[in-house]
Short mmCIF file of C-alpha atoms in Angstrom, two decimals:
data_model
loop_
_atom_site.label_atom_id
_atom_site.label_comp_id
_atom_site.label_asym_id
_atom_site.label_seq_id
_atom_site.Cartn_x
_atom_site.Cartn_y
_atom_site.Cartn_z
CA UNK A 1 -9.01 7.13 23.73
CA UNK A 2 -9.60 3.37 24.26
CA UNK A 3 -6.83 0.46 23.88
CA UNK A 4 -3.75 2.11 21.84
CA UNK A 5 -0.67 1.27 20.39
CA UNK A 6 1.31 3.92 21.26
CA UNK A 7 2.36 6.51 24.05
CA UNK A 8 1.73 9.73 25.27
CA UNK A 9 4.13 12.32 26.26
CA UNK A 10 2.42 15.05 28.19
CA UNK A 11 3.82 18.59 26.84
CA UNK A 12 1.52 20.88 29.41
CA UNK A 13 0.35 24.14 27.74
CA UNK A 14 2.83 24.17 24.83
CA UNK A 15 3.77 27.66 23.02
CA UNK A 16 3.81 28.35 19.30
CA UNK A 17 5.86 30.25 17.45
CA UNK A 18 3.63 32.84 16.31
CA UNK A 19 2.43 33.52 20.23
CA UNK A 20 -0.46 31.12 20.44
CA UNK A 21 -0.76 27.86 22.50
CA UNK A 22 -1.87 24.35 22.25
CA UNK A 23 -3.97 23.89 25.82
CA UNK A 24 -2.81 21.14 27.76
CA UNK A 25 -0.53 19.66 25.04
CA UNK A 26 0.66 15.41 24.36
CA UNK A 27 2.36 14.36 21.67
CA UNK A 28 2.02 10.84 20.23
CA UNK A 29 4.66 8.73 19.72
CA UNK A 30 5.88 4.83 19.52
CA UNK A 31 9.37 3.01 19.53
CA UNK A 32 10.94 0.64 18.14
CA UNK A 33 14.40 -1.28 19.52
CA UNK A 34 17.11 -1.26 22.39
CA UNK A 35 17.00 2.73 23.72
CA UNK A 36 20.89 2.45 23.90
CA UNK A 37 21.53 1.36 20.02
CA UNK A 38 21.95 4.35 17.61
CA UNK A 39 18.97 6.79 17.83
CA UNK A 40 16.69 7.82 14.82
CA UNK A 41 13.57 10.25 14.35
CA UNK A 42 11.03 9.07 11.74
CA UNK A 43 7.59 11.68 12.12
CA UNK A 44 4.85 10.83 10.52
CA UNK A 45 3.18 11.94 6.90
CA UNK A 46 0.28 14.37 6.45
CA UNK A 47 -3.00 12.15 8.01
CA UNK A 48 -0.81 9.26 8.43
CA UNK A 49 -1.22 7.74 12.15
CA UNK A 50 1.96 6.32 13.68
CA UNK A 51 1.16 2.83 12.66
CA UNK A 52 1.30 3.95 8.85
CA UNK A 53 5.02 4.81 9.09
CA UNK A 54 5.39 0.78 9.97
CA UNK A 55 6.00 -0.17 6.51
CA UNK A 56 9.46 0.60 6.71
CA UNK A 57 10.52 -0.22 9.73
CA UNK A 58 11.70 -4.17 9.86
CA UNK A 59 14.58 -6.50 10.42
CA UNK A 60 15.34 -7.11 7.11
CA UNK A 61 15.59 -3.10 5.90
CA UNK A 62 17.61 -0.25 7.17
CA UNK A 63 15.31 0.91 9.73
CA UNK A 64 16.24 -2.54 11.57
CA UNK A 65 14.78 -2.45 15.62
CA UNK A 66 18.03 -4.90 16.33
CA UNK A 67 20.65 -2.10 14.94
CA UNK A 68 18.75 1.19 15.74
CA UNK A 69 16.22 3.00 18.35
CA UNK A 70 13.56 4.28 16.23
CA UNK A 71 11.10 7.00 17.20
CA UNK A 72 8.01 7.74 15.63
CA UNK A 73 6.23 10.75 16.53
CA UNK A 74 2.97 11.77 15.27
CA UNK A 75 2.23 15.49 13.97
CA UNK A 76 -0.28 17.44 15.67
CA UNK A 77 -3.77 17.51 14.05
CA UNK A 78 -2.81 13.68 12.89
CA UNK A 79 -5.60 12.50 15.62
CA UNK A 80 -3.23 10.55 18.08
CA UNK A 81 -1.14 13.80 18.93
CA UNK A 82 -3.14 16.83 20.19
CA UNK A 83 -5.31 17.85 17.06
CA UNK A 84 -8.98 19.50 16.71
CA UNK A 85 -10.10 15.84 17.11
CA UNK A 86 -9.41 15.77 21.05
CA UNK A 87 -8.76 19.29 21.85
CA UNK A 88 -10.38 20.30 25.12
CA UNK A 89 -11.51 23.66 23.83
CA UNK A 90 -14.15 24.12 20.71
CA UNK A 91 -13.23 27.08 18.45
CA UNK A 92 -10.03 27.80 16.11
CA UNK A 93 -7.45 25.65 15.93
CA UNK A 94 -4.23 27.39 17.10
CA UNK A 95 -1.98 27.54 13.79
CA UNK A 96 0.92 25.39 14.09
CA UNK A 97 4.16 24.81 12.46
CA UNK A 98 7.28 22.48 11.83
CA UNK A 99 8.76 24.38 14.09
CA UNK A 100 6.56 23.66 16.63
CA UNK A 101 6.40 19.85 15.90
CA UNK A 102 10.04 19.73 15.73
CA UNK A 103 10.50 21.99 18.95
CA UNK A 104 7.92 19.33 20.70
CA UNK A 105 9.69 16.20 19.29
CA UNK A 106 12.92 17.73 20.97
CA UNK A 107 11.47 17.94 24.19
CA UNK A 108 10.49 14.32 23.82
CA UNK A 109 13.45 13.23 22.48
CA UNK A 110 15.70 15.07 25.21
CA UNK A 111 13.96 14.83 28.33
CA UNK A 112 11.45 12.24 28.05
CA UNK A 113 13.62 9.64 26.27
CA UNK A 114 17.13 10.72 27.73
CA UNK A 115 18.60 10.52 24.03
CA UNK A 116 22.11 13.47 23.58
CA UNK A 117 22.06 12.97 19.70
CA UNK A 118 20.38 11.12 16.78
CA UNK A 119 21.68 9.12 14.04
CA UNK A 120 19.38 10.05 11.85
CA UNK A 121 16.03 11.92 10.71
CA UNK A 122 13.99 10.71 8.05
CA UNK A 123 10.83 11.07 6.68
CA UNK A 124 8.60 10.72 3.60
CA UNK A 125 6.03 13.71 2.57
CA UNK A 126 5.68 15.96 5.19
CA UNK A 127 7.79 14.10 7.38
CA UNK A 128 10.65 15.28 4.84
CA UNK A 129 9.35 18.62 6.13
CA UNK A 130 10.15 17.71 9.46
CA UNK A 131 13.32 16.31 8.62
CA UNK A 132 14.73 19.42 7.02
CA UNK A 133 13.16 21.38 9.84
CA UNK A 134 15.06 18.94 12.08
CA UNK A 135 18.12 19.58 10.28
CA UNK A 136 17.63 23.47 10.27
CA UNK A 137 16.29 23.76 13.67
CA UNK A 138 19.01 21.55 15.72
CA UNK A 139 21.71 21.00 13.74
CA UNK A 140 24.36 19.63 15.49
CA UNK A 141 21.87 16.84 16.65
CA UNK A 142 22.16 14.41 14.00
CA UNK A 143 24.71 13.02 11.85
CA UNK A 144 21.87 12.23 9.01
CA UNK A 145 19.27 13.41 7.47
CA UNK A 146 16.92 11.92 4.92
CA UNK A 147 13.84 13.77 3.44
CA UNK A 148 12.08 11.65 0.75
CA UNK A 149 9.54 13.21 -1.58
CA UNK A 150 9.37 16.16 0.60
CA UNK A 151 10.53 19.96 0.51
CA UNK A 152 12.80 22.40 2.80
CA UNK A 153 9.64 24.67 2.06
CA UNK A 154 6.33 24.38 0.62
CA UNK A 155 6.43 25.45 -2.93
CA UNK A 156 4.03 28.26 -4.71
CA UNK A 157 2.48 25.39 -6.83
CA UNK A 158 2.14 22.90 -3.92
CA UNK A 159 0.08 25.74 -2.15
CA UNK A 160 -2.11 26.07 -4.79
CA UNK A 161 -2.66 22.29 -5.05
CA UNK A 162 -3.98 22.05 -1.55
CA UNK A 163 -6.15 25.38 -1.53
CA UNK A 164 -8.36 23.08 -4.22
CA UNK A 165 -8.78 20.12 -1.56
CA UNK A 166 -9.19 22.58 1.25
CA UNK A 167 -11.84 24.43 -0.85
CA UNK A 168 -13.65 21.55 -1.54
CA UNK A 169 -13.83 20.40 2.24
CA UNK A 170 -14.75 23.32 3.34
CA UNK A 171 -17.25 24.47 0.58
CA UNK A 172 -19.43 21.69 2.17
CA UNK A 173 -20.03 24.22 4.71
CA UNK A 174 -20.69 27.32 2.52
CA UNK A 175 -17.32 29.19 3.75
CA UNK A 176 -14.31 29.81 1.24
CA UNK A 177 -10.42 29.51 1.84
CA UNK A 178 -9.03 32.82 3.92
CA UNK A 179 -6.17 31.83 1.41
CA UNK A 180 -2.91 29.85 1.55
CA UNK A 181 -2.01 29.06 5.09
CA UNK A 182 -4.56 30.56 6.76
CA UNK A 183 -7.88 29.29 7.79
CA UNK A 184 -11.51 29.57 6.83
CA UNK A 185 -13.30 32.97 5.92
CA UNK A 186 -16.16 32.59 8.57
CA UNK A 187 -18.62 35.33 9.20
CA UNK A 188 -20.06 35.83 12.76
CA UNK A 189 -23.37 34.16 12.60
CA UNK A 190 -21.02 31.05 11.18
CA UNK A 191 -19.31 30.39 14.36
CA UNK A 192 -17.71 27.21 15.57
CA UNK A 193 -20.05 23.73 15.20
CA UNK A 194 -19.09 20.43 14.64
CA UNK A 195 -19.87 19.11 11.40
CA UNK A 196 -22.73 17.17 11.16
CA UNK A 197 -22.11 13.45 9.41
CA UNK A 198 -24.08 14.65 5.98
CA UNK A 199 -20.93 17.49 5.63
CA UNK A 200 -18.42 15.48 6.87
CA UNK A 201 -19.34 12.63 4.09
CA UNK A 202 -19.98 14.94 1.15
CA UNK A 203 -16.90 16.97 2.35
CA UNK A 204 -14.54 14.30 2.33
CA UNK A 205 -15.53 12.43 -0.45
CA UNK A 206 -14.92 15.67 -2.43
CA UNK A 207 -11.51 15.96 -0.68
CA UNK A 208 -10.34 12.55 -1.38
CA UNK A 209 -11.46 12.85 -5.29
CA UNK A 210 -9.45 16.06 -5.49
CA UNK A 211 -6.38 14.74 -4.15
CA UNK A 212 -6.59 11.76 -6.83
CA UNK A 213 -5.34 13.49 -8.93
CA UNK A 214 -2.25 14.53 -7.35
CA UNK A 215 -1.25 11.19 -5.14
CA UNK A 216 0.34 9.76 -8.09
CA UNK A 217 1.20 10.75 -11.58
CA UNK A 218 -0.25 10.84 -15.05
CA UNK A 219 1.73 7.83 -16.04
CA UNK A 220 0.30 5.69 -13.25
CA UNK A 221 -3.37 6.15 -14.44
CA UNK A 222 -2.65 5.95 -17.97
CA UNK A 223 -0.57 2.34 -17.27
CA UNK A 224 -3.87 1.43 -15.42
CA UNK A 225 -1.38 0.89 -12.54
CA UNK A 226 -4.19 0.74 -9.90
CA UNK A 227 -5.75 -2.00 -11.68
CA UNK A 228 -2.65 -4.57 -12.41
CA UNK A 229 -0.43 -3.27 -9.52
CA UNK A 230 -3.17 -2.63 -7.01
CA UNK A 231 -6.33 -4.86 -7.90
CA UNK A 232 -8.90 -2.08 -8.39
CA UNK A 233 -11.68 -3.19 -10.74
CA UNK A 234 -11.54 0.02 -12.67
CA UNK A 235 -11.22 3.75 -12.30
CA UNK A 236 -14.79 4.24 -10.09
CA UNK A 237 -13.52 1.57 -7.58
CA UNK A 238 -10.18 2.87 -7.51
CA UNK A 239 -12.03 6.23 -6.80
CA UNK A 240 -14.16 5.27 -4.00
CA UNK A 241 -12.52 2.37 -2.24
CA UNK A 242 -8.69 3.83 -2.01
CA UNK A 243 -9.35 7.59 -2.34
CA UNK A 244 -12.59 8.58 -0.84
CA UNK A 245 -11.99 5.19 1.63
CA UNK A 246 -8.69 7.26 3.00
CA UNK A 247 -10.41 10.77 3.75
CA UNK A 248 -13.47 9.00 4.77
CA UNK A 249 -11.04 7.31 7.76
CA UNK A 250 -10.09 11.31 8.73
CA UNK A 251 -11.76 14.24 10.62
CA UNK A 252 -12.16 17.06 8.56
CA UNK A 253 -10.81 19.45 11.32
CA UNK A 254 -7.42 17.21 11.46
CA UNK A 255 -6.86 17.64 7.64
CA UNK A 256 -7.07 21.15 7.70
CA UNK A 257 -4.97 21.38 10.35
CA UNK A 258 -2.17 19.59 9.13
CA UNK A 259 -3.14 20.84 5.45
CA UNK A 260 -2.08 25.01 7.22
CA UNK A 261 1.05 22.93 8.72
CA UNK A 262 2.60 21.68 5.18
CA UNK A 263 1.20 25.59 3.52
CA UNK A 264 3.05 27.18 6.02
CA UNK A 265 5.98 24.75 5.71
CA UNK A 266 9.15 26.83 5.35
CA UNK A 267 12.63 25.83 7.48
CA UNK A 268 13.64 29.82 7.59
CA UNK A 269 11.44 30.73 9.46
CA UNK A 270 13.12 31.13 12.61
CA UNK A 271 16.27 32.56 14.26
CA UNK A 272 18.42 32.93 13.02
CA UNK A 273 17.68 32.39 9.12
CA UNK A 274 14.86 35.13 9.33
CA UNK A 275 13.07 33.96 5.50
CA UNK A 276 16.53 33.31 3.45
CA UNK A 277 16.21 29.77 2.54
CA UNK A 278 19.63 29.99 1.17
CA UNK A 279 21.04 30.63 4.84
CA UNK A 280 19.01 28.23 6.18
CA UNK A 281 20.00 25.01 3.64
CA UNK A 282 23.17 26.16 3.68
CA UNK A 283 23.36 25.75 7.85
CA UNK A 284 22.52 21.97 7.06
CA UNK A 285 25.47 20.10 9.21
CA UNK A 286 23.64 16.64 9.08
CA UNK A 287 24.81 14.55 5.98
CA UNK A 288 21.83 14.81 3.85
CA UNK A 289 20.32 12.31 1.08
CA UNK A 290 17.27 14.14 -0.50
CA UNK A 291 15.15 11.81 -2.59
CA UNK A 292 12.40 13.27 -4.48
CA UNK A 293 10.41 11.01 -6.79
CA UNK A 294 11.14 11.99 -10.70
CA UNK A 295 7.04 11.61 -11.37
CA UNK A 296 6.01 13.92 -8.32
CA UNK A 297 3.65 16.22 -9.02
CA UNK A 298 4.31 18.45 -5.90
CA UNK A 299 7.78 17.74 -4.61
CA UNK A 300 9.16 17.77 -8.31
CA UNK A 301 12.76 16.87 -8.11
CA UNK A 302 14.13 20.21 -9.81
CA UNK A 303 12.96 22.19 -6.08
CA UNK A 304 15.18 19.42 -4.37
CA UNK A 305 18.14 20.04 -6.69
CA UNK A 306 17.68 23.86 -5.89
CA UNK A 307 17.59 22.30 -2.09
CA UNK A 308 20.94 20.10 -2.31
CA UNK A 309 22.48 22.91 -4.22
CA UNK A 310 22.35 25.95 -1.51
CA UNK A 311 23.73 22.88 1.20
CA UNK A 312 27.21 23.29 2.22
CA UNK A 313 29.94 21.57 -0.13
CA UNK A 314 29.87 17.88 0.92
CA UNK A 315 26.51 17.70 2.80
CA UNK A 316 23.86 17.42 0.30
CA UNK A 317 23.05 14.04 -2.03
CA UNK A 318 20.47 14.25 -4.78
CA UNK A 319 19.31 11.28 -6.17
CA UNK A 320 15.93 10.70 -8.02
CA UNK A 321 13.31 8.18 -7.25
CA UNK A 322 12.93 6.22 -11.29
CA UNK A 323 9.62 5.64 -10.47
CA UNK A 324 6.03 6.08 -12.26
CA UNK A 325 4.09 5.89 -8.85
CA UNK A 326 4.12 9.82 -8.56
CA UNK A 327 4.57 10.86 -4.55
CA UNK A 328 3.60 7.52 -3.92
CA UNK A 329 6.94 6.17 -4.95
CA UNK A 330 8.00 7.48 -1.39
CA UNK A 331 5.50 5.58 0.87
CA UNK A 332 3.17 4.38 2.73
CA UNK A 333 4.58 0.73 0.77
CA UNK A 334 2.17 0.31 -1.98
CA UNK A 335 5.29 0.23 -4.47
CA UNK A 336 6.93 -2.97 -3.69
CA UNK A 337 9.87 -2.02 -6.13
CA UNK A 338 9.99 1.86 -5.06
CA UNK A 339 10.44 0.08 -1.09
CA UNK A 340 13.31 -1.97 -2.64
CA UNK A 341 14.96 0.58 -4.26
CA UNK A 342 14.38 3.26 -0.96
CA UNK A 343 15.64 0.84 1.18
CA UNK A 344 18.88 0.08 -0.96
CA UNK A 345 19.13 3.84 -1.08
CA UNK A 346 19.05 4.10 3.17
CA UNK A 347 21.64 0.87 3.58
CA UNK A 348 23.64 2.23 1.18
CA UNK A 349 24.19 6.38 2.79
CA UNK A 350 24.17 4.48 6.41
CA UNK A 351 26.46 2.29 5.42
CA UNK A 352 29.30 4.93 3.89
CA UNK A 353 28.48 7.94 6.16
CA UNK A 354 28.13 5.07 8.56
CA UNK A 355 29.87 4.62 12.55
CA UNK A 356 32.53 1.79 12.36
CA UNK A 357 30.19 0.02 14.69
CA UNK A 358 27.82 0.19 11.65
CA UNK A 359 30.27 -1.36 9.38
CA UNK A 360 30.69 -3.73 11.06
CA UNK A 361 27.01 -4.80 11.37
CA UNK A 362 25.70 -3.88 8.93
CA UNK A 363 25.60 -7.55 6.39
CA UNK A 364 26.79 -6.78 2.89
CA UNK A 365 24.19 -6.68 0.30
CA UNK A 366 24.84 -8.64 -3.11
CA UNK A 367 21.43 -7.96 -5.13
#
């Protein structure tokens, strides 16, 4: 893999929930802090590496290294965990879950890293995914949970949103969608091959123009917001030197790997919530602050009121990202005033769900 900035935890031949396995596992993961202070779980984002979760981790926000242990592990398919990109067997990728993330992240959290129970789980995108699954999953192992701009399960009209990128990376290659969480419709004389660098360019170009539409919302583009907030020279370069620039960085077998991750994205799906959501929110022990962006065009913030709403009396905290950046109000930091006002958010639920060692330390905010 060359020089990296993170660590490996080897996970062997690792199970999946629907009877597959991942060959000779690892996850990917990097800390942050003392290992005895306070413990929290921050996954990473769909394609984001470990370093892109950075942004929010820092001595003068929340997620402070001098107050808490952080732990950021990296999704499979994201490139640094196991994904099609180092796999040591060609052919279809195994189909994974949250559940299986989460289950893995356990296992590092438990025996690798010695750590009884977490402060916290947060995460933007589909690391909200993981944090609900995390609350869900193991839920007398945190005391917090906080999903930003992410969903308890992947909504009807976020499916259909990423069959159109899917469809356009894989049209490249003259096979169609097998359909919402599933794979590629590949006849027998298509069998595996790598994609040669003409597909991969074409294919991810067309990916990354698709999603620009989505990333962030109508208002954004009509404000011209990636001009005077972001110093693109006009729509084109916006076009090709953020969006087709980011899927350019990815391999296309990683970002349909994670993309059948967030389809299949649904926290009851397991024992013992068996497909009621309802059951499954409503198991939630974790103190939860859900914070969906109010210009989202896939994690709208009326699914997260339906979210907070089936939570227990007392557990669940809606409140709404006032923000024209879209899903990008969440992350990865491009919003200098959306960071300000998530980090105020995350002092503020730490600081009154908070340990008294916590109010103690943490320093009073005035602004």
């Amino acid at each position: 893999m060359g020089q990296q900035d993170f660590e490996i935890f080897k996970l062997g031949d690792w199970e999946l929930q629907n009877g597959e396995k991942l060959i000779d596992a690892h996850i990917a993961y990097k800390t942050f802090g003392d290992p005895i202070s306070p413990a929290i779980v921050y996954p990473t984002w769909f394609s984001g590496l470990i370093k892109d979760n950075f942004w929010l981790i820092e001595e003068d926000k929340t997620l402070n290294p001098e107050a808490y242990f952080i732990i950021v592990p990296a999704l499979f398919g994201n490139g640094q965990s196991t994904s099609p990109s180092n796999y040591p067997i060609e052919g279809e990728w195994p189909k994974c879950t949250f559940y299986d993330n989460v289950r893995a992240q356990h296992k590092l959290v438990t025996e690798h890293l010695g750590i009884k129970h977490l402060r916290a789980v947060i995460g933007w995108s589909m690391g909200g995914g993981q944090s609900y699954q995390w609350a869900t999953q193991y839920p007398d192992f945190m005391d917090l949970a906080v999903p930003f701009c992410g969903s308890a399960k992947t909504s009807l009209h976020n499916q259909v949103f990423l069959e159109g990128v899917k469809s356009a990376l894989l049209a490249v290659r003259g096979v169609s969608s097998a359909g919402a969480g599933e794979g590629a419709v590949v006849a027998a004389e298509q069998s595996f091959r790598k994609w040669s660098e003409t597909e991969k360019e074409v294919g991810l170009k067309a990916f990354g123009r698709g999603y620009a539409g989505w990333g962030f919302s109508q208002t954004f583009y009509r404000e011209r917001l990636y001009e005077t907030a972001m110093g693109f020279k006009g729509l084109e370069d916006f076009m090709q030197n953020f969006w087709e620039k980011w899927a350019l960085s990815k391999e296309p077998e990683n970002l349909l790997a994670m993309l059948q991750t967030w389809q299949n994205g649904d926290v009851s799906k397991q024992e013992p919530y068996n497909g009621d959501l309802e059951k499954a929110l409503a198991a939630i022990k974790a103190k939860t602050l859900v914070l969906p962006g109010k210009t989202d065009l896939y994690f709208p913030p009326e699914d997260s009121e339906y979210e907070v709403k089936c939570m227990s009396p007392g557990i669940g905290t809606l409140r709404v990202f006032p923000s024209v950046w879209g899903h990008w109000a969440g992350g990865p930091g491009d919003s200098k005033d959306d960071v300000k006002w998530l980090d105020e958010q995350l002092w503020e639920f730490f600081h009154n769900t908070g340990t008294d060692r916590e109010k103690r330390e943490l320093p009073i905010r005035t602004n």
